[in-house]
JSON list of C-alpha atoms in Angstrom, two decimals:
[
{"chain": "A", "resi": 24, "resn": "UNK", "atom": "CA", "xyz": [-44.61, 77.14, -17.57]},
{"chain": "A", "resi": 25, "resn": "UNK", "atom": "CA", "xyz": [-46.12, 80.26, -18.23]},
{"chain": "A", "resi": 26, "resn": "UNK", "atom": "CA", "xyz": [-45.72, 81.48, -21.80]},
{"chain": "A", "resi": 27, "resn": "UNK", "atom": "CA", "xyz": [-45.79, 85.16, -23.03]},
{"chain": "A", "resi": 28, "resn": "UNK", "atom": "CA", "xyz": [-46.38, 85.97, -26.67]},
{"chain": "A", "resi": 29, "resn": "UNK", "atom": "CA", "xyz": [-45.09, 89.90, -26.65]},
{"chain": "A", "resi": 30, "resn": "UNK", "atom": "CA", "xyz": [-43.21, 92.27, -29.03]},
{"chain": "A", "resi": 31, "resn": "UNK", "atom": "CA", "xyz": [-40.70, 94.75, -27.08]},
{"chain": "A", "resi": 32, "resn": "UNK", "atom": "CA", "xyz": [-41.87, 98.02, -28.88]},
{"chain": "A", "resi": 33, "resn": "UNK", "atom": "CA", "xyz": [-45.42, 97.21, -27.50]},
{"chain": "A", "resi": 34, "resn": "UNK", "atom": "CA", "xyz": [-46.28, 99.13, -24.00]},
{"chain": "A", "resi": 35, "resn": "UNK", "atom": "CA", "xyz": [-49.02, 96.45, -22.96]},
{"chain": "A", "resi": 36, "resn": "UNK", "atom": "CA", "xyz": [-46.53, 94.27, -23.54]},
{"chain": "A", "resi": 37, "resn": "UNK", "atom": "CA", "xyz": [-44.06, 95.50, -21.37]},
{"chain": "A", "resi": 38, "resn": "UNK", "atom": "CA", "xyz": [-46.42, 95.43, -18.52]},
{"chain": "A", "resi": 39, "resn": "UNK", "atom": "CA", "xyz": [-46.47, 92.31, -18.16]},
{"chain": "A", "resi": 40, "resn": "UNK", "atom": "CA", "xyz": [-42.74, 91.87, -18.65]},
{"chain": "A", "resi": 41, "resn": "UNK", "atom": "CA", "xyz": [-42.19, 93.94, -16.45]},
{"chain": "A", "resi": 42, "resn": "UNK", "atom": "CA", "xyz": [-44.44, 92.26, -13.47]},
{"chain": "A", "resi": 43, "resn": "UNK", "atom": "CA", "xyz": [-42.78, 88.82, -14.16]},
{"chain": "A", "resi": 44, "resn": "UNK", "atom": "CA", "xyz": [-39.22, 90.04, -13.67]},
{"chain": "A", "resi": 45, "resn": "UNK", "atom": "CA", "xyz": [-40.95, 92.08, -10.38]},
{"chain": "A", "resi": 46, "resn": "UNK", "atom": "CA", "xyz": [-42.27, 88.77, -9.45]},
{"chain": "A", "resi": 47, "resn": "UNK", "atom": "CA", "xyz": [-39.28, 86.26, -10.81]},
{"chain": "A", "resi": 48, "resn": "UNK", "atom": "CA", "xyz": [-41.81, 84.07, -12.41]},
{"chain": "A", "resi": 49, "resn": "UNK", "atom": "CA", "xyz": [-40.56, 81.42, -14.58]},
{"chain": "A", "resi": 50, "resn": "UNK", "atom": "CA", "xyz": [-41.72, 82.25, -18.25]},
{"chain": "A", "resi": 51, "resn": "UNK", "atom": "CA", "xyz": [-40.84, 81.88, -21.54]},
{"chain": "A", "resi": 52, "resn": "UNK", "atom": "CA", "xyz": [-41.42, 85.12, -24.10]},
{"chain": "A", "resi": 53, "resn": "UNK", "atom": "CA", "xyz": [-42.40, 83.97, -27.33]},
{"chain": "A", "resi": 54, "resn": "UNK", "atom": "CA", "xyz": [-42.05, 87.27, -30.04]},
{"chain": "A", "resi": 55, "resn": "UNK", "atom": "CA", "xyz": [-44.93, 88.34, -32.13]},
{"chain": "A", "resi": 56, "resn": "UNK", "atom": "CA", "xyz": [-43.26, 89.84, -35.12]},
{"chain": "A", "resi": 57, "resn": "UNK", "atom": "CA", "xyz": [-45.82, 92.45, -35.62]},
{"chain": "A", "resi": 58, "resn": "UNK", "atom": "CA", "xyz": [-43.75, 94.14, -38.66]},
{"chain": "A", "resi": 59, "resn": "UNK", "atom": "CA", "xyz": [-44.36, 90.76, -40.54]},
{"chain": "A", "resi": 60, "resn": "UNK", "atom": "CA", "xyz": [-48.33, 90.91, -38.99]},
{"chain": "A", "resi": 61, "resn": "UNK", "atom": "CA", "xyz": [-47.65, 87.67, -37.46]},
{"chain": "A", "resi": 62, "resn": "UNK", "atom": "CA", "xyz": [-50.16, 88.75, -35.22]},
{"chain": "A", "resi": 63, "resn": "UNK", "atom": "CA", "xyz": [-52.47, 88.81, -37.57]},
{"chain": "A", "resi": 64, "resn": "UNK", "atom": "CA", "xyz": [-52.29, 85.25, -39.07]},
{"chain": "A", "resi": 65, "resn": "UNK", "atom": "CA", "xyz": [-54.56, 82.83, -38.62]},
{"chain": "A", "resi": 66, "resn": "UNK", "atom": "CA", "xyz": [-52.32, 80.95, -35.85]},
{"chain": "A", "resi": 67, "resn": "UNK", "atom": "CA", "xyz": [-52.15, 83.90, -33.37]},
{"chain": "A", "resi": 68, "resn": "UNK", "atom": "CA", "xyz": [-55.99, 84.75, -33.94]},
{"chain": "A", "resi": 69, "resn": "UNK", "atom": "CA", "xyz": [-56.47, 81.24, -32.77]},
{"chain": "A", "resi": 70, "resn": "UNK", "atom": "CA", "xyz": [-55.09, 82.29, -29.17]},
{"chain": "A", "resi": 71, "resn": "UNK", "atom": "CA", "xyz": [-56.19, 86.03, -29.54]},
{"chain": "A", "resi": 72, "resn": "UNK", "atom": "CA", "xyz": [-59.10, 86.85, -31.95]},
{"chain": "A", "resi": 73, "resn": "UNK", "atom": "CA", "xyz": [-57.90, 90.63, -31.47]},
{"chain": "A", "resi": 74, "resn": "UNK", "atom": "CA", "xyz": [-54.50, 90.26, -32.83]},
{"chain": "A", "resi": 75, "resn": "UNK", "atom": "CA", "xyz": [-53.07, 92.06, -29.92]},
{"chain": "A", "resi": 76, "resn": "UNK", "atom": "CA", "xyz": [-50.32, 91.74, -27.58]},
{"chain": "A", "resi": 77, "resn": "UNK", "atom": "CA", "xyz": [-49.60, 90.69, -24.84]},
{"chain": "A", "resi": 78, "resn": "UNK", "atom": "CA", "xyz": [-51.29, 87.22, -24.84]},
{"chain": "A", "resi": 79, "resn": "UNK", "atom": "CA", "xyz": [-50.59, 84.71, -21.95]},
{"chain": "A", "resi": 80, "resn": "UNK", "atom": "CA", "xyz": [-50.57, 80.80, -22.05]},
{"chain": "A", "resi": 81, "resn": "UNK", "atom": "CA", "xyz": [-50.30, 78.61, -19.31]},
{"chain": "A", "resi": 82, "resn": "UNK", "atom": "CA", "xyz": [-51.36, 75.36, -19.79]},
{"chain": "A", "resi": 83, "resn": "UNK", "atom": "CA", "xyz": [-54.16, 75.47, -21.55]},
{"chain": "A", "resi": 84, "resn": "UNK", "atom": "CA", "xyz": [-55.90, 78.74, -20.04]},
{"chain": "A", "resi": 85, "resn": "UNK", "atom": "CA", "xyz": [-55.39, 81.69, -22.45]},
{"chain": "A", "resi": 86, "resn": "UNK", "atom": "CA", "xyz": [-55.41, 85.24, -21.20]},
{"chain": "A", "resi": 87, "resn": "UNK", "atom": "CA", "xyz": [-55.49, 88.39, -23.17]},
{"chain": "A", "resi": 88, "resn": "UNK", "atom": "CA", "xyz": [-55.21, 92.05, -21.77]},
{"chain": "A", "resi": 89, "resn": "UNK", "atom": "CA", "xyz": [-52.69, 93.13, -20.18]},
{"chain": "A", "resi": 90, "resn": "UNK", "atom": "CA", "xyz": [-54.66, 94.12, -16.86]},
{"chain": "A", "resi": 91, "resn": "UNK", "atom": "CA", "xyz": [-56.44, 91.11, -16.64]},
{"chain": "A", "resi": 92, "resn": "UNK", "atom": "CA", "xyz": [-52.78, 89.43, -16.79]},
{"chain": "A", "resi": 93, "resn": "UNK", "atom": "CA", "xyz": [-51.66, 91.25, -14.44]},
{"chain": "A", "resi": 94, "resn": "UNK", "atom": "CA", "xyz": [-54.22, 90.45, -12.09]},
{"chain": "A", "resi": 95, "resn": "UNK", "atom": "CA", "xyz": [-54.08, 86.46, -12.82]},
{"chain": "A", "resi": 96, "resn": "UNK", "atom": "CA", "xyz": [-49.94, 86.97, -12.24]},
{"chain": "A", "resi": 97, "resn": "UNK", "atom": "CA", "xyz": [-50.70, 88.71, -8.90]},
{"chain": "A", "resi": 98, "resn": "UNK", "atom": "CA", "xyz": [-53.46, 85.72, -7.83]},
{"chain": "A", "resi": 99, "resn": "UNK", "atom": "CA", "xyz": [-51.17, 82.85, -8.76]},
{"chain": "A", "resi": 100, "resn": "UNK", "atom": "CA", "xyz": [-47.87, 84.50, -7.55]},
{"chain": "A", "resi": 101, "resn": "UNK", "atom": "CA", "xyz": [-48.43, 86.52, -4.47]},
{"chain": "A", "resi": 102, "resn": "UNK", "atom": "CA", "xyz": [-45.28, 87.05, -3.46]},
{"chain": "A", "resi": 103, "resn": "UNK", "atom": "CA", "xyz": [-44.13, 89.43, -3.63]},
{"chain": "A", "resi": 104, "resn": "UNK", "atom": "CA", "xyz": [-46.81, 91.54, -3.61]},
{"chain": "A", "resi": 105, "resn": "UNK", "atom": "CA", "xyz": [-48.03, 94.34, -6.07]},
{"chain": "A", "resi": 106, "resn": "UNK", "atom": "CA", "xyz": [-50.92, 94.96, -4.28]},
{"chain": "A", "resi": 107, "resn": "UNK", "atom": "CA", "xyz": [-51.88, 95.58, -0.72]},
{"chain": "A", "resi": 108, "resn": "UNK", "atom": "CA", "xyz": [-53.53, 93.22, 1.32]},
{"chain": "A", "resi": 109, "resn": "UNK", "atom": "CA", "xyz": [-56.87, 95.13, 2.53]},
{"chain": "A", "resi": 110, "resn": "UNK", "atom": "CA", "xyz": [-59.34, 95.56, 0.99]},
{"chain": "A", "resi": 111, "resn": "UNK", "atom": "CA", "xyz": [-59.22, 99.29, 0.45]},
{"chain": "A", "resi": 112, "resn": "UNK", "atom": "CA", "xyz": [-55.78, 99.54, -0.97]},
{"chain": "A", "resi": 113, "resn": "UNK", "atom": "CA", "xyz": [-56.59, 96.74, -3.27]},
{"chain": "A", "resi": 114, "resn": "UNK", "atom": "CA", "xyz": [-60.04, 98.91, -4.69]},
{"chain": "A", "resi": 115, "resn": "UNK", "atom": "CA", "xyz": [-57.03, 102.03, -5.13]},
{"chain": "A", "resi": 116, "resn": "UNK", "atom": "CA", "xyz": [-54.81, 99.70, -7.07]},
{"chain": "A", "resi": 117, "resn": "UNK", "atom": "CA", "xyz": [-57.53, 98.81, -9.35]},
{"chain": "A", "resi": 118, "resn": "UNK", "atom": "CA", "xyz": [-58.72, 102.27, -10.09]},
{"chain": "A", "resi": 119, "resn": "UNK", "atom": "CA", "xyz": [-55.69, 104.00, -10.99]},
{"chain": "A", "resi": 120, "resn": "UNK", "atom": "CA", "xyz": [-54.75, 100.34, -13.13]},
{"chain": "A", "resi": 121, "resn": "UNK", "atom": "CA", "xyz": [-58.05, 101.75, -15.12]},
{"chain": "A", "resi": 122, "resn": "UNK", "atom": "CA", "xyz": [-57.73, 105.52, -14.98]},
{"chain": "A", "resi": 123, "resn": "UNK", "atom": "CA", "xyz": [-54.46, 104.66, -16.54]},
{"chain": "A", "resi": 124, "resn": "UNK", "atom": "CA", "xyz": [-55.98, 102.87, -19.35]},
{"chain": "A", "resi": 125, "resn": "UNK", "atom": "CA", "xyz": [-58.86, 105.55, -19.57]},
{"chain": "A", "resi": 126, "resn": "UNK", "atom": "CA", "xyz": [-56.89, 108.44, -19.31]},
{"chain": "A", "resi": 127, "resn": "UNK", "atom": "CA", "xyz": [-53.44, 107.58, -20.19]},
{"chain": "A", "resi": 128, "resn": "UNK", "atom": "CA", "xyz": [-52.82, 104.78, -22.04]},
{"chain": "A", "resi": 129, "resn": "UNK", "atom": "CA", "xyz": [-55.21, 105.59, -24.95]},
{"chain": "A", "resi": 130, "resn": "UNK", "atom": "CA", "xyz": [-54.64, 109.23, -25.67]},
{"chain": "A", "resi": 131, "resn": "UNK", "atom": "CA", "xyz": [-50.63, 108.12, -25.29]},
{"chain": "A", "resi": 132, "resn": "UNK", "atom": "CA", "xyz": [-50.63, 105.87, -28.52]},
{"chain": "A", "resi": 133, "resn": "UNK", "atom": "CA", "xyz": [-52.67, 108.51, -30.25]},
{"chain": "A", "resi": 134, "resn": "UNK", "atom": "CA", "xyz": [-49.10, 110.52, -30.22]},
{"chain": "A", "resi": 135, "resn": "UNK", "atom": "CA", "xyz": [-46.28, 107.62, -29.42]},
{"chain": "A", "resi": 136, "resn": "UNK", "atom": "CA", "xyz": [-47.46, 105.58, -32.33]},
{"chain": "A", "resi": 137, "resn": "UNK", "atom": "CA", "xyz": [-47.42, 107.95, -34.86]},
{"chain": "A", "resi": 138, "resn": "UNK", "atom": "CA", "xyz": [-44.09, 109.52, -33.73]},
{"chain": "A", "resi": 139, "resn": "UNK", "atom": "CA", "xyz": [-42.39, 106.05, -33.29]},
{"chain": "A", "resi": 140, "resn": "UNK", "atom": "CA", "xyz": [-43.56, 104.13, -36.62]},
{"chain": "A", "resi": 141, "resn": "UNK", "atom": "CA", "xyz": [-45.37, 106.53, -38.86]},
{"chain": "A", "resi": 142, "resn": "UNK", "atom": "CA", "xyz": [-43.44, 109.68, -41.19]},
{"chain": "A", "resi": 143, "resn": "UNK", "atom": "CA", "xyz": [-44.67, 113.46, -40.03]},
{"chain": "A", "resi": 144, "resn": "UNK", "atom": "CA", "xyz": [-47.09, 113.70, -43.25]},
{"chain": "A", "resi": 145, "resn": "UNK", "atom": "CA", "xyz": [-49.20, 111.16, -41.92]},
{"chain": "A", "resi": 146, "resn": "UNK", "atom": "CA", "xyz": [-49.85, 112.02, -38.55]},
{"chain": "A", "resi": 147, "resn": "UNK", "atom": "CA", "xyz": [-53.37, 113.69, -37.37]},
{"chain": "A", "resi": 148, "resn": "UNK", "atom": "CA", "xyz": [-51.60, 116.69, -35.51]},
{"chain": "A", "resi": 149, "resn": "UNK", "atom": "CA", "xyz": [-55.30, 118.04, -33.97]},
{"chain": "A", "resi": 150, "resn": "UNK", "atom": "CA", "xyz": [-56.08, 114.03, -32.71]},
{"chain": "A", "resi": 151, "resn": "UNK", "atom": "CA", "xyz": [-52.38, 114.49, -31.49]},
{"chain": "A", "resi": 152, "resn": "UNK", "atom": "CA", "xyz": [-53.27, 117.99, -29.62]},
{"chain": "A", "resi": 153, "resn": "UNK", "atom": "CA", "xyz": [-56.34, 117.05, -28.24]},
{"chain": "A", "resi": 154, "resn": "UNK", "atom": "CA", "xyz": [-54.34, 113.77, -26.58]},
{"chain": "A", "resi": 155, "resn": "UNK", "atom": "CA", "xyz": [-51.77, 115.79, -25.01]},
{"chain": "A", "resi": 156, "resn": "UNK", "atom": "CA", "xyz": [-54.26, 118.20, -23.33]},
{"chain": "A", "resi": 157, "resn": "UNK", "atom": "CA", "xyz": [-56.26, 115.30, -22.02]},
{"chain": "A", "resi": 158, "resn": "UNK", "atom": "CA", "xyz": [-53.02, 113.60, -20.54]},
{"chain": "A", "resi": 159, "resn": "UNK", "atom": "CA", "xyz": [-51.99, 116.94, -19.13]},
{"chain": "A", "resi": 160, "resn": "UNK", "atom": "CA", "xyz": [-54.85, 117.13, -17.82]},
{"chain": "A", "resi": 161, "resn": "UNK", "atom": "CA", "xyz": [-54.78, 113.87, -15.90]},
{"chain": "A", "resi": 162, "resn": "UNK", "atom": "CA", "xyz": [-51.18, 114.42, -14.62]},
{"chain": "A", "resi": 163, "resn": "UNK", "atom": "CA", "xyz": [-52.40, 117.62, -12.98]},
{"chain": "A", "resi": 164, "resn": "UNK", "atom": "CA", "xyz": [-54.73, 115.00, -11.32]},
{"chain": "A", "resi": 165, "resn": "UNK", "atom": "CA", "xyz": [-51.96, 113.01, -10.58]},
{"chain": "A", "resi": 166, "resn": "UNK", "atom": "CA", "xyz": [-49.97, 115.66, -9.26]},
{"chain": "A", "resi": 167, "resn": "UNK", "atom": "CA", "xyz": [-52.31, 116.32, -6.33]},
{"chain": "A", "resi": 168, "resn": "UNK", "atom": "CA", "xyz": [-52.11, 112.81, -5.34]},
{"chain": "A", "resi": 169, "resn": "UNK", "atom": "CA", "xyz": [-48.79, 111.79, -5.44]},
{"chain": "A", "resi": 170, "resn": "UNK", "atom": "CA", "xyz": [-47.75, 115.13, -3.76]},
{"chain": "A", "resi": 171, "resn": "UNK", "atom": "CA", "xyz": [-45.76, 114.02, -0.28]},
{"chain": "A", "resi": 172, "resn": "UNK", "atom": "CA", "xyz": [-45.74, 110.53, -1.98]},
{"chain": "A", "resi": 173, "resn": "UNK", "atom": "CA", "xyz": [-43.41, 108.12, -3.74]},
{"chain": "A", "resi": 174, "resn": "UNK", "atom": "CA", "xyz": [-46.26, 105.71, -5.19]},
{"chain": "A", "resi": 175, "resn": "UNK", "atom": "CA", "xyz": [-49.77, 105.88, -5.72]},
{"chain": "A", "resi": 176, "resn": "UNK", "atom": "CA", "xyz": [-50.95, 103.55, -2.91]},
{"chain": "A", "resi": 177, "resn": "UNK", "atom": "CA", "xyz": [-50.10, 103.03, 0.45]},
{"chain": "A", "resi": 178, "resn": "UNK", "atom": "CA", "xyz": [-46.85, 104.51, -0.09]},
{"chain": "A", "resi": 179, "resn": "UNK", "atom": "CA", "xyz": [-45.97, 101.54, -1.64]},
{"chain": "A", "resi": 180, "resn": "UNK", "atom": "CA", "xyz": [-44.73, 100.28, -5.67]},
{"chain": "A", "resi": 181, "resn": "UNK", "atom": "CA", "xyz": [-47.80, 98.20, -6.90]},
{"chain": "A", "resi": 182, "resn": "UNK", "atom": "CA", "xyz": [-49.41, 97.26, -10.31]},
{"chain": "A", "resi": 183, "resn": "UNK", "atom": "CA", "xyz": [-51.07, 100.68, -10.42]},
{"chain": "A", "resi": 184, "resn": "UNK", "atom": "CA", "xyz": [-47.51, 102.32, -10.80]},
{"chain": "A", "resi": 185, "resn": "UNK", "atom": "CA", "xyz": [-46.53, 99.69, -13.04]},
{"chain": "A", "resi": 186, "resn": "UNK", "atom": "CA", "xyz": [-49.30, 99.82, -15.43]},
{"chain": "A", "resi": 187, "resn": "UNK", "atom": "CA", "xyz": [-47.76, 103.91, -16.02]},
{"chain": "A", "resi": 188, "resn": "UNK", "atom": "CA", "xyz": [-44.77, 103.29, -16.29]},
{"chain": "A", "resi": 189, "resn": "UNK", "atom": "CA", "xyz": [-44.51, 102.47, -20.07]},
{"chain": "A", "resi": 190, "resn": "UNK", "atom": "CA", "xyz": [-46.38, 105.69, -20.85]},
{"chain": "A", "resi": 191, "resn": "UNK", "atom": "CA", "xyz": [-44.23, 107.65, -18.66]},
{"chain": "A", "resi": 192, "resn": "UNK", "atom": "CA", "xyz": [-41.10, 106.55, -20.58]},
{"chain": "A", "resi": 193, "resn": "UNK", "atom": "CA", "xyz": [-42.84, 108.71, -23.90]},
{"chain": "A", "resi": 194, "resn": "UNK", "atom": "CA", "xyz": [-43.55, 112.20, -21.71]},
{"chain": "A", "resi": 195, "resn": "UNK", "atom": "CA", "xyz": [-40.20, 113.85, -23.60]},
{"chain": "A", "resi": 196, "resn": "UNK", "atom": "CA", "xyz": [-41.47, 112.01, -26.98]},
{"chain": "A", "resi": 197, "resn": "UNK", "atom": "CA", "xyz": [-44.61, 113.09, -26.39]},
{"chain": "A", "resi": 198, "resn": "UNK", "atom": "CA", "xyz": [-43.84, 117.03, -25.72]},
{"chain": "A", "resi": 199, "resn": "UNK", "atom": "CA", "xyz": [-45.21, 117.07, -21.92]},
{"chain": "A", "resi": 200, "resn": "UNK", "atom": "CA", "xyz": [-43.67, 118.62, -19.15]},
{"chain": "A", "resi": 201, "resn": "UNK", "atom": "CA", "xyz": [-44.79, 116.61, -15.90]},
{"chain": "A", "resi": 202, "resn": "UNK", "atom": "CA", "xyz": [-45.81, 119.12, -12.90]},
{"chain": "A", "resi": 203, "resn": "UNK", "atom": "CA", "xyz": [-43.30, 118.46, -10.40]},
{"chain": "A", "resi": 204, "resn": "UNK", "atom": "CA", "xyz": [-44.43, 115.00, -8.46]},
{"chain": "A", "resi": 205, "resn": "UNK", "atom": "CA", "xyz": [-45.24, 113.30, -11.44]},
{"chain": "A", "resi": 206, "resn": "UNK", "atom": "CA", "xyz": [-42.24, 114.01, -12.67]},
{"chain": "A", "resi": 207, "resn": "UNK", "atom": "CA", "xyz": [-40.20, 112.53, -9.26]},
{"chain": "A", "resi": 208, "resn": "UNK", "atom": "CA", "xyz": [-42.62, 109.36, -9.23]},
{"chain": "A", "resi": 209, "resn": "UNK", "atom": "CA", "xyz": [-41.79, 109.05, -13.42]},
{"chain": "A", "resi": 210, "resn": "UNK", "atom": "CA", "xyz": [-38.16, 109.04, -12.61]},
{"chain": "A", "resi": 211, "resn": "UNK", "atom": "CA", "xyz": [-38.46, 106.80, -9.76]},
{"chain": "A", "resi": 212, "resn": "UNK", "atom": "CA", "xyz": [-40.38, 104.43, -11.72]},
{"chain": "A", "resi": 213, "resn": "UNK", "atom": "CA", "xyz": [-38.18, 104.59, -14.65]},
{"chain": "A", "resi": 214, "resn": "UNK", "atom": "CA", "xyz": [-34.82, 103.77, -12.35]},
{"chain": "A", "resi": 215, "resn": "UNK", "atom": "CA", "xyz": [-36.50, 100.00, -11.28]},
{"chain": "A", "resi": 216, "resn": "UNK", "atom": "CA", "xyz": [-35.09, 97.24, -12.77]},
{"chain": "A", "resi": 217, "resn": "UNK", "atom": "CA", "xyz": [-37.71, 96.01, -14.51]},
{"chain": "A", "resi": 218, "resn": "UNK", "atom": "CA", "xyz": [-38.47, 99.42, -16.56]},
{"chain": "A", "resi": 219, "resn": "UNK", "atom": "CA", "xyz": [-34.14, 99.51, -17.16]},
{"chain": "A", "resi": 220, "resn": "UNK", "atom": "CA", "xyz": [-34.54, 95.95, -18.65]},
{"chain": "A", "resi": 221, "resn": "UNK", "atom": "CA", "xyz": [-37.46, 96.71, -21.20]},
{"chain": "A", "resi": 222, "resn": "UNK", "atom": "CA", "xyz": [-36.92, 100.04, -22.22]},
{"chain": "A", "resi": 223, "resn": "UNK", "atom": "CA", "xyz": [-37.59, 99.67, -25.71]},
{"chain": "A", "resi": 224, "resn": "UNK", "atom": "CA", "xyz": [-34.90, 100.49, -28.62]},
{"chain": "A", "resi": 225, "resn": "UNK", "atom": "CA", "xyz": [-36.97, 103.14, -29.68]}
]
């Protein structure tokens, strides 16, 4: 059985959470108790020399990144699928899966982290700024494509609107106000069962 070493305040994480309950794959989540910096013993390095979550086991393959799990999830469980079957659509998937990590994902825990686990005196407000104009940025990108649309490709939920939609759950933390698309698709994505079940606590 596949096994999932995760905490639930981690977004990477909840990726891949979020695909197996998509998928109903048979797992079991093992918690990382990253407060206690189990992830930094010598035990976790063993299976991931980054001390990072998520980290996947099965059998004896181990998998880290949460991109490249949810790429090895989609090969071994295809049904149902998060990505389209041509060719084309499956190039689309894969770009906006790494203009989300590029463009979103980064410059997002350069303000959620801070704001979630760190007090106001030690935040870097100007890093902060700078992050927020570069994701506004991007969701004006965003807006242009999605406009007419419910999902990035084909019309259709796949890993590329997965991989956002931890991100999406900090715009209000974060201070953004989504142009008008965005901000449908953010909802949309948010309502799924999968994002319901893993919203984290905080």
């Amino acid at each position: 059985m596949i096994t999932i070493h995760h905490h639930p305040d981690s977004t990477f994480a909840r990726r891949v959470v979020m695909a197996l309950i998509e998928k109903d794959i048979p797992h079991e989540k093992v918690l990382v108790d990253m407060a206690a910096r189990e992830h930094r013993s010598p035990a976790y390095r063993a299976l991931n020399p980054y001390g990072r979550v998520p980290t996947l086991v099965d059998g004896g393959f181990v998998l880290c990144e949460s991109t490249a799990i949810l790429d090895y999830l989609e090969a071994c469980f295809p049904a149902p699928a998060l990505v389209p079957a041509d060719p084309q659509g499956r190039a689309l998937v894969a770009m906006h899966m790494k203009l989300c990590d590029l463009q979103m994902a980064r410059q997002s825990g350069i303000i959620i982290f801070p704001k979630r686990f760190l007090p106001p005196a030690r935040w870097n407000n100007e890093a902060m700024a700078l992050a927020k104009a570069e994701i506004e940025a991007h969701l004006a990108i965003l807006e242009t494509q999605l406009a007419g649309r419910s999902y990035l490709v084909a019309d259709a939920y796949s890993l590329a609107d997965l991989c956002y939609t931890p991100f999406l759950q900090f715009l209000g933390l974060m201070e953004i106000t989504p142009p008008p698309a965005v901000a449908a698709w953010a909802a949309r994505l948010l309502e799924r069962p999968s994002a319901r079940q893993t919203a984290p606590a905080r």
